[in-house]
PDB file of C-alpha atoms in Angstrom:
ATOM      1  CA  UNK A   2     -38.696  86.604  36.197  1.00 41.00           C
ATOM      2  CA  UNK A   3     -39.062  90.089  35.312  1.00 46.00           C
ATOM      3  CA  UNK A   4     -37.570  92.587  37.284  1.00 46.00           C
ATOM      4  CA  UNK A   5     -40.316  95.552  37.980  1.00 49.00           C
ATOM      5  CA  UNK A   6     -39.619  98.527  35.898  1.00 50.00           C
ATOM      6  CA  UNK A   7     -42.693 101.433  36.715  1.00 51.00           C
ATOM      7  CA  UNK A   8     -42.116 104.384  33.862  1.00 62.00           C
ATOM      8  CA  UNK A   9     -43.526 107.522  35.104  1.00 77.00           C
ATOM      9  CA  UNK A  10     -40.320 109.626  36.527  1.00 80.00           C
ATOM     10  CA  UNK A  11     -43.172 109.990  39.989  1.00 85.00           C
ATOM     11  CA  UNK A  12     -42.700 106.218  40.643  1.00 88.00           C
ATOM     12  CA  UNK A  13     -39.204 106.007  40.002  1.00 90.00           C
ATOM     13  CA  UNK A  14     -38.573 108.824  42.913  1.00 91.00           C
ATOM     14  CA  UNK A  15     -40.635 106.643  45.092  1.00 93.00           C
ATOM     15  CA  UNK A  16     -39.317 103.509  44.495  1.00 93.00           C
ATOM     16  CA  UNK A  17     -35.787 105.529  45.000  1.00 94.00           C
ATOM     17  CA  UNK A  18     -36.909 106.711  48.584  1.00 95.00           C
ATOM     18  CA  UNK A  19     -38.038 102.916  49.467  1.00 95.00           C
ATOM     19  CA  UNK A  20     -34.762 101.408  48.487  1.00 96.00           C
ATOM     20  CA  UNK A  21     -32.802 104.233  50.645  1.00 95.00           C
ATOM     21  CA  UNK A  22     -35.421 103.096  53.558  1.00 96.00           C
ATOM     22  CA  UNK A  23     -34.977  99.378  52.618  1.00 96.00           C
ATOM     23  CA  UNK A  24     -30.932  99.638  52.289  1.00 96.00           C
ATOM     24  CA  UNK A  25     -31.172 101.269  55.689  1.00 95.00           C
ATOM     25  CA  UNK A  26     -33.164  99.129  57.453  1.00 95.00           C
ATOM     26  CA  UNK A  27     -30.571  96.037  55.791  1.00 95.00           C
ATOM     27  CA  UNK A  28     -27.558  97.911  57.373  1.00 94.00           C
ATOM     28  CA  UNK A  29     -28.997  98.871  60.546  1.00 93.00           C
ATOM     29  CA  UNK A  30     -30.162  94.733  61.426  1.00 93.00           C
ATOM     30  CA  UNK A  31     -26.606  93.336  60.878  1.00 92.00           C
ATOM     31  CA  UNK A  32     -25.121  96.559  63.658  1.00 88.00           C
ATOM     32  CA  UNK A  33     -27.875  95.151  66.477  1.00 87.00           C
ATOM     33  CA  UNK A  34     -27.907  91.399  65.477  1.00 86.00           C
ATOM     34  CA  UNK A  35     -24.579  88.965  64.987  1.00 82.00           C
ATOM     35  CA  UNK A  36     -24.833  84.778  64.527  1.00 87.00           C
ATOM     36  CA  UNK A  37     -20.936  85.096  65.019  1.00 88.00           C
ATOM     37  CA  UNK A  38     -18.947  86.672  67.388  1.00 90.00           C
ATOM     38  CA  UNK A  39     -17.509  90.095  65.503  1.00 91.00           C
ATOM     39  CA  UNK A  40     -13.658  89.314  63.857  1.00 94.00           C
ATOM     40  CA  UNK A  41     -11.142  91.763  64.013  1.00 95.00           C
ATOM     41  CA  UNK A  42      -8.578  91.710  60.066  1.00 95.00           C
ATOM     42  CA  UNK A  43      -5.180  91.840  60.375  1.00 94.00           C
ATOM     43  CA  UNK A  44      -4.015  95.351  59.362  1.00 96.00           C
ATOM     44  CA  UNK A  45      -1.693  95.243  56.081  1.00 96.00           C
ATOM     45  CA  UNK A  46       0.832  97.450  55.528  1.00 97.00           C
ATOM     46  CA  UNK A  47      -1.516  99.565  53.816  1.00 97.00           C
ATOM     47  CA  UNK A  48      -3.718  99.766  56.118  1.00 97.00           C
ATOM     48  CA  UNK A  49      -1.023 100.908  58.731  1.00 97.00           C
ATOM     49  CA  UNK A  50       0.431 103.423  56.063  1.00 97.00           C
ATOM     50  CA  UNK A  51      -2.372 105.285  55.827  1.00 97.00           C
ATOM     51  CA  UNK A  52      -2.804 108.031  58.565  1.00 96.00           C
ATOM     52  CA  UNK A  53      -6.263 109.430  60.241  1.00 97.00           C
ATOM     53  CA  UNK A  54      -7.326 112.510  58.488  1.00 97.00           C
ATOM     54  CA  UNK A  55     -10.213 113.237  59.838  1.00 97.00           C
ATOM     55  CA  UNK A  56     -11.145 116.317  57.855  1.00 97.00           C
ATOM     56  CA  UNK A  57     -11.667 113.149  55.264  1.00 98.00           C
ATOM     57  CA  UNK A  58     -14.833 112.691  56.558  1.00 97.00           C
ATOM     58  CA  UNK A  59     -16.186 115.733  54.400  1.00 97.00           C
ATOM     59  CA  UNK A  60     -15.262 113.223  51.586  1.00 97.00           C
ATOM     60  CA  UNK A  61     -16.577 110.221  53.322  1.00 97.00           C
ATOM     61  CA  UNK A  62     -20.166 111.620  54.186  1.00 97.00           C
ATOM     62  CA  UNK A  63     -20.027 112.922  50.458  1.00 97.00           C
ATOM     63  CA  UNK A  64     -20.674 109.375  49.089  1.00 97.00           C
ATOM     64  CA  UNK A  65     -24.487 110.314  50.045  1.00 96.00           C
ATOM     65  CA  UNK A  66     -24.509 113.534  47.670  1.00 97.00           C
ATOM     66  CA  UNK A  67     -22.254 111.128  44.704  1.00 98.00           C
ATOM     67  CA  UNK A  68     -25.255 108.901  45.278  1.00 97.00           C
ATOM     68  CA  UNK A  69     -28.588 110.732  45.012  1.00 97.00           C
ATOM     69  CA  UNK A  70     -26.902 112.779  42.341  1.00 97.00           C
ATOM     70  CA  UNK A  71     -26.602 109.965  39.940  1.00 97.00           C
ATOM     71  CA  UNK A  72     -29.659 108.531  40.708  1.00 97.00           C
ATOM     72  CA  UNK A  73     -31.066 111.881  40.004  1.00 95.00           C
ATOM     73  CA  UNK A  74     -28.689 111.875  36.578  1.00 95.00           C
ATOM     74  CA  UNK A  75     -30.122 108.639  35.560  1.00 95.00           C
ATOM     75  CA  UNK A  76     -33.593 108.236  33.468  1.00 90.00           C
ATOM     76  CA  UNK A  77     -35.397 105.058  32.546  1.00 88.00           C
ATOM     77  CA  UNK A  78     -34.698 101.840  32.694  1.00 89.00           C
ATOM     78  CA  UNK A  79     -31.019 102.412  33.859  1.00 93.00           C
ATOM     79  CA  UNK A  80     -32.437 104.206  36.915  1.00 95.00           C
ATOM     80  CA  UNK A  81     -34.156 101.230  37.506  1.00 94.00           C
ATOM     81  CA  UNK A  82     -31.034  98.649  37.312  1.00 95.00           C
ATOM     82  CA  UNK A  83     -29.360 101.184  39.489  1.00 97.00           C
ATOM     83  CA  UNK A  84     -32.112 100.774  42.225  1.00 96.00           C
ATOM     84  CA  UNK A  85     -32.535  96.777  41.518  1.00 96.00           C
ATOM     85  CA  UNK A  86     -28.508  96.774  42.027  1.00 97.00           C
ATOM     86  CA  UNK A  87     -27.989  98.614  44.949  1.00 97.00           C
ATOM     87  CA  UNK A  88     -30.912  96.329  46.931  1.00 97.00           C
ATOM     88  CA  UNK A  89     -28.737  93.006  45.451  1.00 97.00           C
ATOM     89  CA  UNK A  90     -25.608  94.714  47.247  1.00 98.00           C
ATOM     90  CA  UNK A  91     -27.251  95.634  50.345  1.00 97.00           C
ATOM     91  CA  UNK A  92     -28.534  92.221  50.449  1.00 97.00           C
ATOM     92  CA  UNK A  93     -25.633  90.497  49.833  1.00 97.00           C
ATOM     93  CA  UNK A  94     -23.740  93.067  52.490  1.00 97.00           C
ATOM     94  CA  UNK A  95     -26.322  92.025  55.378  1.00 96.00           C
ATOM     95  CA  UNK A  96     -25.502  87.862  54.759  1.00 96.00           C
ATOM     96  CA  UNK A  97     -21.944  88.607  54.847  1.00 95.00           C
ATOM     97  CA  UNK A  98     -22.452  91.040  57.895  1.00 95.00           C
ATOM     98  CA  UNK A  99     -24.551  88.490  59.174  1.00 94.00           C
ATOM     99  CA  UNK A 100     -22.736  85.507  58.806  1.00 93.00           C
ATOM    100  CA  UNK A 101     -19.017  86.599  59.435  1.00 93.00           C
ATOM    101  CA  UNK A 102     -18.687  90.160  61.245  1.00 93.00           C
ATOM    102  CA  UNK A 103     -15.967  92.273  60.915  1.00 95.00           C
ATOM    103  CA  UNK A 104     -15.122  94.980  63.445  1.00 95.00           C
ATOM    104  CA  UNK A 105     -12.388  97.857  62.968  1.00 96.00           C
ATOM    105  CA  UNK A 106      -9.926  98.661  65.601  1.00 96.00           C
ATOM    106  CA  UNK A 107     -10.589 102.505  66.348  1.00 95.00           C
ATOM    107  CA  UNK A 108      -9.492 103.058  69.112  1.00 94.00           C
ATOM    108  CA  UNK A 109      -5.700 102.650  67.337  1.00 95.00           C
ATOM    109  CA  UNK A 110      -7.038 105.616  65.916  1.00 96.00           C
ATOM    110  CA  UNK A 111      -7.299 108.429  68.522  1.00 96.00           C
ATOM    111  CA  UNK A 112      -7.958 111.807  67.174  1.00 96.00           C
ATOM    112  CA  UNK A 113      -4.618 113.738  66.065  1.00 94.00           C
ATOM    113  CA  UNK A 114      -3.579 116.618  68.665  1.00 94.00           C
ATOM    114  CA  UNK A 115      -3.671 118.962  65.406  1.00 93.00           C
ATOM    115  CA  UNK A 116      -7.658 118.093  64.506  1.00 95.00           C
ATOM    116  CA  UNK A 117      -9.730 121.167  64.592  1.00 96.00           C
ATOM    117  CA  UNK A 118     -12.904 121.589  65.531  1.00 97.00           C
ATOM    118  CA  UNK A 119     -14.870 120.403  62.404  1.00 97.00           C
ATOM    119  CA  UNK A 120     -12.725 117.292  61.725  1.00 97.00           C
ATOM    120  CA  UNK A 121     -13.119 116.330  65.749  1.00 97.00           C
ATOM    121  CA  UNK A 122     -16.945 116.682  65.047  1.00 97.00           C
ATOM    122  CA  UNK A 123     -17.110 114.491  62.093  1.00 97.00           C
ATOM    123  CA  UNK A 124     -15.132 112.179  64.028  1.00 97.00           C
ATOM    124  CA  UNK A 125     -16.969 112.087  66.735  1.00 96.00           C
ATOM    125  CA  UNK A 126     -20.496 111.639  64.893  1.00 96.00           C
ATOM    126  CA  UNK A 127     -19.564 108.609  63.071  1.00 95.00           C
ATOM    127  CA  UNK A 128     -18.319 107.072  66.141  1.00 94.00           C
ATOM    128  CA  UNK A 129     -21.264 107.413  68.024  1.00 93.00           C
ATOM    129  CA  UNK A 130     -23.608 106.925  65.260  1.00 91.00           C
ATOM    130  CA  UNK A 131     -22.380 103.903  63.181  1.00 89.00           C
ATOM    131  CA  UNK A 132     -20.796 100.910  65.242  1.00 86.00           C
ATOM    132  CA  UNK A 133     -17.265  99.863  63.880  1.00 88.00           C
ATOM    133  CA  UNK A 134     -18.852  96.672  62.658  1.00 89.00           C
ATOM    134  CA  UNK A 135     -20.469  95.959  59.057  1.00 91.00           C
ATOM    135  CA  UNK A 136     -16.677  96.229  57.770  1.00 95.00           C
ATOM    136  CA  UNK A 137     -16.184  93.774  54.945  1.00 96.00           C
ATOM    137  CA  UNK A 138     -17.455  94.844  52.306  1.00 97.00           C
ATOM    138  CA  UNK A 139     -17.387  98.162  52.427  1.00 97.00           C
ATOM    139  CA  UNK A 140     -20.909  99.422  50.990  1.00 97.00           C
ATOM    140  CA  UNK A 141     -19.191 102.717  50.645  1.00 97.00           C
ATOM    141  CA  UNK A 142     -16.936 101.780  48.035  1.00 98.00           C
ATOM    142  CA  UNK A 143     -19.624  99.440  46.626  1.00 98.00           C
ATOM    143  CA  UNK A 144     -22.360 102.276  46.443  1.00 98.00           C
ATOM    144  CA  UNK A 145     -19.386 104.237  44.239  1.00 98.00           C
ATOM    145  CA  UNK A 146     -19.004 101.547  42.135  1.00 98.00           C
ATOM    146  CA  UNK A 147     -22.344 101.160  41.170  1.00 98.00           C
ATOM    147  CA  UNK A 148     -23.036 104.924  40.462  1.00 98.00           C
ATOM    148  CA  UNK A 149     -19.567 104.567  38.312  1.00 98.00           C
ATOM    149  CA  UNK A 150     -21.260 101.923  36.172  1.00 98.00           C
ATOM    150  CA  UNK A 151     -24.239 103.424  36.297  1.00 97.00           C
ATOM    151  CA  UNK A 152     -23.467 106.587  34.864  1.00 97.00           C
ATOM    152  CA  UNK A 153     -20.841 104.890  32.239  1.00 95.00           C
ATOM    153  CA  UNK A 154     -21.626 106.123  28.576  1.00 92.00           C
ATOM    154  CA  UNK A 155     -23.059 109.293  29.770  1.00 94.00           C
ATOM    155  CA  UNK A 156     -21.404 112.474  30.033  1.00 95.00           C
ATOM    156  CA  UNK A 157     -20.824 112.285  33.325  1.00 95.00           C
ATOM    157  CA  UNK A 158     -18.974 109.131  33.140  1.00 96.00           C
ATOM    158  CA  UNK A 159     -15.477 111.187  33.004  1.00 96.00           C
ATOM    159  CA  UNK A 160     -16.680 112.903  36.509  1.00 96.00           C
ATOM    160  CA  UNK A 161     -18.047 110.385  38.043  1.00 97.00           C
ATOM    161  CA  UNK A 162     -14.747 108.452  37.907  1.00 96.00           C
ATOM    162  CA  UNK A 163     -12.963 111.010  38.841  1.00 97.00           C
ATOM    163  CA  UNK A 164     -15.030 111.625  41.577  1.00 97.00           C
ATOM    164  CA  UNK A 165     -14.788 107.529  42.537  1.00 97.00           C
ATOM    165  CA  UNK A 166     -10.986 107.628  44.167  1.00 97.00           C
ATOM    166  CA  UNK A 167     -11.121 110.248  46.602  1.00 97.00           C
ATOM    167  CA  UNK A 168     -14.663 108.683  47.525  1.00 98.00           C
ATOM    168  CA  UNK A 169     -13.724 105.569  48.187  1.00 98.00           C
ATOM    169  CA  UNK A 170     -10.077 106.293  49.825  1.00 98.00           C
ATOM    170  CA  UNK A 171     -11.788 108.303  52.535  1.00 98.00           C
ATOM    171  CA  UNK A 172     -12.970 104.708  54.081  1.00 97.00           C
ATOM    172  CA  UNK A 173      -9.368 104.569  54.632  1.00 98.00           C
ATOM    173  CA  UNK A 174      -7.841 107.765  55.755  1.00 98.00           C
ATOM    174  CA  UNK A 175     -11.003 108.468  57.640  1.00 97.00           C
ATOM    175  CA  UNK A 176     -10.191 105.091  59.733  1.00 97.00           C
ATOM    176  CA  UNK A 177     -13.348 103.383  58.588  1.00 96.00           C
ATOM    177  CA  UNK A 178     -12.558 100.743  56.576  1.00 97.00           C
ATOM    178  CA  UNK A 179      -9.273  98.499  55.787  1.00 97.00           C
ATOM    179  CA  UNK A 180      -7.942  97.994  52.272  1.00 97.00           C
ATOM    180  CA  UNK A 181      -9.412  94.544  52.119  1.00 97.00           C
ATOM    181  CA  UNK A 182     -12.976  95.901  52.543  1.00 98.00           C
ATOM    182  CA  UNK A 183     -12.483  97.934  49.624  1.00 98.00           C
ATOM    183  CA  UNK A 184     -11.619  95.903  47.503  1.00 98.00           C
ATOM    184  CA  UNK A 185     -14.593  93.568  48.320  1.00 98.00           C
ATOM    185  CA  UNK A 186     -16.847  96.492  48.313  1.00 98.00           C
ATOM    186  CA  UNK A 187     -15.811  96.989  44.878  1.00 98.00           C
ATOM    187  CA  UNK A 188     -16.386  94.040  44.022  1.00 98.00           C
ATOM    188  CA  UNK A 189     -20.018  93.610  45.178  1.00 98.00           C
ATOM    189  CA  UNK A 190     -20.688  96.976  43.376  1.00 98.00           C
ATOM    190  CA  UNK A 191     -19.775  95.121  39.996  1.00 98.00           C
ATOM    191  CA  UNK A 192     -21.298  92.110  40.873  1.00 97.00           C
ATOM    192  CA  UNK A 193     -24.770  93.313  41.926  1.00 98.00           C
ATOM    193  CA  UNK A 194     -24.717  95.056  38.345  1.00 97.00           C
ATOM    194  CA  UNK A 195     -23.943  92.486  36.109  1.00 96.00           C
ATOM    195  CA  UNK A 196     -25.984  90.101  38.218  1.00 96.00           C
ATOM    196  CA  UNK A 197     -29.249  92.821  37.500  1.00 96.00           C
ATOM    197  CA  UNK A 198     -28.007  92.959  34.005  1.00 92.00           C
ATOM    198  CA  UNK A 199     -28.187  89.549  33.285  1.00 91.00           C
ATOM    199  CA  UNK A 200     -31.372  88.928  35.211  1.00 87.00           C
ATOM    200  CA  UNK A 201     -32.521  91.519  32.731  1.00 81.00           C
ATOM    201  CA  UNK A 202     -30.996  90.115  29.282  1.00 75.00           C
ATOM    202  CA  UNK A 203     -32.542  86.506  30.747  1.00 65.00           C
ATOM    203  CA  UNK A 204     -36.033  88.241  30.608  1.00 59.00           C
ATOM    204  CA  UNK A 205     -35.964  90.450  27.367  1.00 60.00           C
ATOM    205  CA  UNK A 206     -34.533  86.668  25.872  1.00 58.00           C
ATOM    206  CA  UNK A 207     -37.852  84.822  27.144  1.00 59.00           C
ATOM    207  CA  UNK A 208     -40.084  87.627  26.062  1.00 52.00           C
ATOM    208  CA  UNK A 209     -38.325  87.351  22.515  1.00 58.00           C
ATOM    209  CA  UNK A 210     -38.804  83.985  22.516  1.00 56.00           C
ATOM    210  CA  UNK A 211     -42.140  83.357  23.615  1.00 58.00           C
ATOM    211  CA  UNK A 212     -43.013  85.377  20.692  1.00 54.00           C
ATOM    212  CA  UNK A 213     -46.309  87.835  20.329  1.00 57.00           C
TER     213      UNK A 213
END
């Protein structure tokens, strides 16, 4: 099959707003409905090393500018594996939400007596706004990934990786995530890509061979 590919740059923005609605509406099913009761990981000694900064959260809620920026970077028909990628990986993310929930222990994680008054305030947003379930895999990290890959080759690459670490350690220091779910979010991120790219190799290899 064909993945759908429109080419005016007008369709491409509005098949980018669906798959933010889409992605959204994947994420937001998984936080209402469970077919297994929510498990708790085991915090490494990572995990445990790590302390709360909550002024992190700046970095955390930042994934959402890395995101639409690259999106915004990319033209043609990468733009269009980058959408097809990131709706595999939200996909995949609500089975395994699904299927075997993962909750994170904040409340180990009261706020600091030295927060101020904008690190208390991103705290207290994402606690009231996003349950501390839909852990493993992180779609964070994943969403990083995939704008790393996506933007590899270009000359934004070099930024954009940069950019990737600080990204994807705030799930940790901002008490979001543990270690394991970023490496699985990672993970994801790679696989939704090279699973789109070979969907897409499959096709231009039938269309070659079915000839004119």
């Amino acid at each position: 099959m064909r993945l759908p590919a429109a080419r005016s740059r007008g369709a491409l923005l509005v098949a980018g707003a669906a798959t933010v609605l889409l992605c959204s509406l994947m994420y937001s099913i998984p936080e209402h409905v469970h077919l297994a009761m929510p498990v708790q990981l085991p915090l490494t000694a990572v995990d445990r090393a790590i302390p709360f900064w909550p002024l992190s959260g700046l970095v955390y809620f930042g994934v959402f500018v890395f995101m639409a920026a690259s999106f915004l970077t990319l033209r043609g028909a990468r733009a269009w594996r980058f959408l097809h990628a990131s709706l595999v990986a939200q996909a995949i993310g609500m089975l395994c939400f699904l299927l075997w929930p993962t909750t994170y222990p904040r409340e180990l994680y009261p706020l600091p007596a030295s927060t101020g008054a904008l690190g208390a305030a991103l705290v207290h947003f994402v606690r009231i706004s996003d349950a501390p379930v839909n852990c493993l895999p992180s779609l964070h990290v994943c969403t990083v990934t995939l704008c790393v890959l996506a933007l590899r080759g270009s000359r934004w690459s070099g930024p954009a990786a940069i950019l990737a670490l600080p990204l994807a350690a705030s799930t940790l220091t901002f008490k979001q995530h543990y270690l394991a779910d970023a490496i699985t979010g990672a993970a994801l991120g790679a696989i939704a890509w090279w699973l789109v790219r070979a969907t897409e190799r499959d096709a231009q290899s039938r269309a070659i061979n079915a000839g004119p």
